[in-house]
Amino acid sequence: GLRNKTGSDNVAMGRSALGSNVDGSFSTALGYNAINSFRLGTSGQHTGIGQFSLGNLITGTGNTALGIPYLLT
């Protein structure tokens, strides 16, 4: 992600995918804005595949979303 500081072992493909990630680890974001709002703490292990999937996820662990747009609102 563009703001990543200490997060590790993440995979991001697509414009703004994991774009707000700061220190979450072990997440995979595939697609435009996938898991884009994720920003807090030591949580992670998310999988978001598809445009805007998990787009408004702020914190948590182990979330999965396939398709567009899950967990957007």
PDB file of C-alpha atoms in Angstrom:
ATOM      1  CA  GLY A   1       0.000   0.000   0.000  1.00  0.00           C
ATOM      2  CA  LEU A   2       0.979   3.575  -0.507  1.00  0.00           C
ATOM      3  CA  ARG A   3       1.092   4.332   3.233  1.00  0.00           C
ATOM      4  CA  ASN A   4       2.610   1.049   4.392  1.00  0.00           C
ATOM      5  CA  LYS A   5       5.132   1.565   7.202  1.00  0.00           C
ATOM      6  CA  THR A   6       5.586  -1.675   9.106  1.00  0.00           C
ATOM      7  CA  GLY A   7       3.123  -4.102   7.501  1.00  0.00           C
ATOM      8  CA  SER A   8       4.636  -7.133   5.816  1.00  0.00           C
ATOM      9  CA  ASP A   9       3.766 -10.088   3.621  1.00  0.00           C
ATOM     10  CA  ASN A  10       0.965  -8.260   1.774  1.00  0.00           C
ATOM     11  CA  VAL A  11       0.001  -8.567  -1.891  1.00  0.00           C
ATOM     12  CA  ALA A  12      -1.751  -5.697  -3.669  1.00  0.00           C
ATOM     13  CA  MET A  13      -2.685  -5.582  -7.352  1.00  0.00           C
ATOM     14  CA  GLY A  14      -4.853  -2.809  -8.743  1.00  0.00           C
ATOM     15  CA  ARG A  15      -5.101   0.937  -8.365  1.00  0.00           C
ATOM     16  CA  SER A  16      -5.319   1.902  -4.674  1.00  0.00           C
ATOM     17  CA  ALA A  17      -5.435  -1.739  -3.550  1.00  0.00           C
ATOM     18  CA  LEU A  18      -4.375  -1.721   0.135  1.00  0.00           C
ATOM     19  CA  GLY A  19      -3.721   1.971  -0.458  1.00  0.00           C
ATOM     20  CA  SER A  20      -4.301   3.053   3.156  1.00  0.00           C
ATOM     21  CA  ASN A  21      -2.607   0.108   4.854  1.00  0.00           C
ATOM     22  CA  VAL A  22      -0.158   1.289   7.526  1.00  0.00           C
ATOM     23  CA  ASP A  23       0.880  -1.762   9.505  1.00  0.00           C
ATOM     24  CA  GLY A  24      -1.494  -4.610   8.713  1.00  0.00           C
ATOM     25  CA  SER A  25       0.145  -7.805   7.493  1.00  0.00           C
ATOM     26  CA  PHE A  26      -0.678 -10.997   5.601  1.00  0.00           C
ATOM     27  CA  SER A  27      -3.429  -9.511   3.421  1.00  0.00           C
ATOM     28  CA  THR A  28      -4.206  -9.913  -0.268  1.00  0.00           C
ATOM     29  CA  ALA A  29      -6.067  -7.224  -2.206  1.00  0.00           C
ATOM     30  CA  LEU A  30      -6.811  -7.716  -5.896  1.00  0.00           C
ATOM     31  CA  GLY A  31      -8.788  -5.082  -7.775  1.00  0.00           C
ATOM     32  CA  TYR A  32      -9.392  -1.344  -7.865  1.00  0.00           C
ATOM     33  CA  ASN A  33      -9.724   0.011  -4.289  1.00  0.00           C
ATOM     34  CA  ALA A  34      -9.771  -3.480  -2.744  1.00  0.00           C
ATOM     35  CA  ILE A  35      -9.266  -3.179   1.047  1.00  0.00           C
ATOM     36  CA  ASN A  36      -8.458   0.497   0.492  1.00  0.00           C
ATOM     37  CA  SER A  37      -9.578   1.883   3.885  1.00  0.00           C
ATOM     38  CA  PHE A  38      -7.732  -0.675   6.011  1.00  0.00           C
ATOM     39  CA  ARG A  39      -5.480   1.315   8.314  1.00  0.00           C
ATOM     40  CA  LEU A  40      -5.416   0.227  11.941  1.00  0.00           C
ATOM     41  CA  GLY A  41      -3.206  -1.761  14.221  1.00  0.00           C
ATOM     42  CA  THR A  42      -1.924  -5.266  14.262  1.00  0.00           C
ATOM     43  CA  SER A  43      -4.902  -6.807  12.513  1.00  0.00           C
ATOM     44  CA  GLY A  44      -4.733  -8.301   9.075  1.00  0.00           C
ATOM     45  CA  GLN A  45      -5.011 -11.603   7.250  1.00  0.00           C
ATOM     46  CA  HIS A  46      -7.688 -10.334   4.864  1.00  0.00           C
ATOM     47  CA  THR A  47      -8.522 -11.345   1.319  1.00  0.00           C
ATOM     48  CA  GLY A  48     -10.415  -8.939  -0.918  1.00  0.00           C
ATOM     49  CA  ILE A  49     -10.864  -9.860  -4.573  1.00  0.00           C
ATOM     50  CA  GLY A  50     -12.829  -7.538  -6.833  1.00  0.00           C
ATOM     51  CA  GLN A  51     -13.369  -3.825  -7.277  1.00  0.00           C
ATOM     52  CA  PHE A  52     -14.083  -2.164  -3.890  1.00  0.00           C
ATOM     53  CA  SER A  53     -14.127  -5.526  -2.048  1.00  0.00           C
ATOM     54  CA  LEU A  54     -13.683  -4.860   1.684  1.00  0.00           C
ATOM     55  CA  GLY A  55     -13.496  -1.231   0.574  1.00  0.00           C
ATOM     56  CA  ASN A  56     -14.506   0.257   3.916  1.00  0.00           C
ATOM     57  CA  LEU A  57     -12.813  -2.262   6.193  1.00  0.00           C
ATOM     58  CA  ILE A  58     -11.128  -0.332   8.999  1.00  0.00           C
ATOM     59  CA  THR A  59      -9.916  -3.056  11.374  1.00  0.00           C
ATOM     60  CA  GLY A  60     -10.412  -6.718  12.163  1.00  0.00           C
ATOM     61  CA  THR A  61      -8.820 -10.029  11.335  1.00  0.00           C
ATOM     62  CA  GLY A  62      -9.476 -12.729   8.783  1.00  0.00           C
ATOM     63  CA  ASN A  63     -12.148 -11.122   6.602  1.00  0.00           C
ATOM     64  CA  THR A  64     -12.762 -12.405   3.072  1.00  0.00           C
ATOM     65  CA  ALA A  65     -14.802 -10.834   0.281  1.00  0.00           C
ATOM     66  CA  LEU A  66     -15.150 -11.976  -3.320  1.00  0.00           C
ATOM     67  CA  GLY A  67     -16.884  -9.833  -5.915  1.00  0.00           C
ATOM     68  CA  ILE A  68     -17.944  -6.237  -6.099  1.00  0.00           C
ATOM     69  CA  PRO A  69     -18.666  -4.340  -3.836  1.00  0.00           C
ATOM     70  CA  TYR A  70     -18.684  -6.304  -0.550  1.00  0.00           C
ATOM     71  CA  LEU A  71     -18.344  -4.513   2.800  1.00  0.00           C
ATOM     72  CA  LEU A  72     -18.490  -1.197   0.996  1.00  0.00           C
ATOM     73  CA  THR A  73     -21.027   0.570   3.217  1.00  0.00           C
TER      74      THR A  73
END
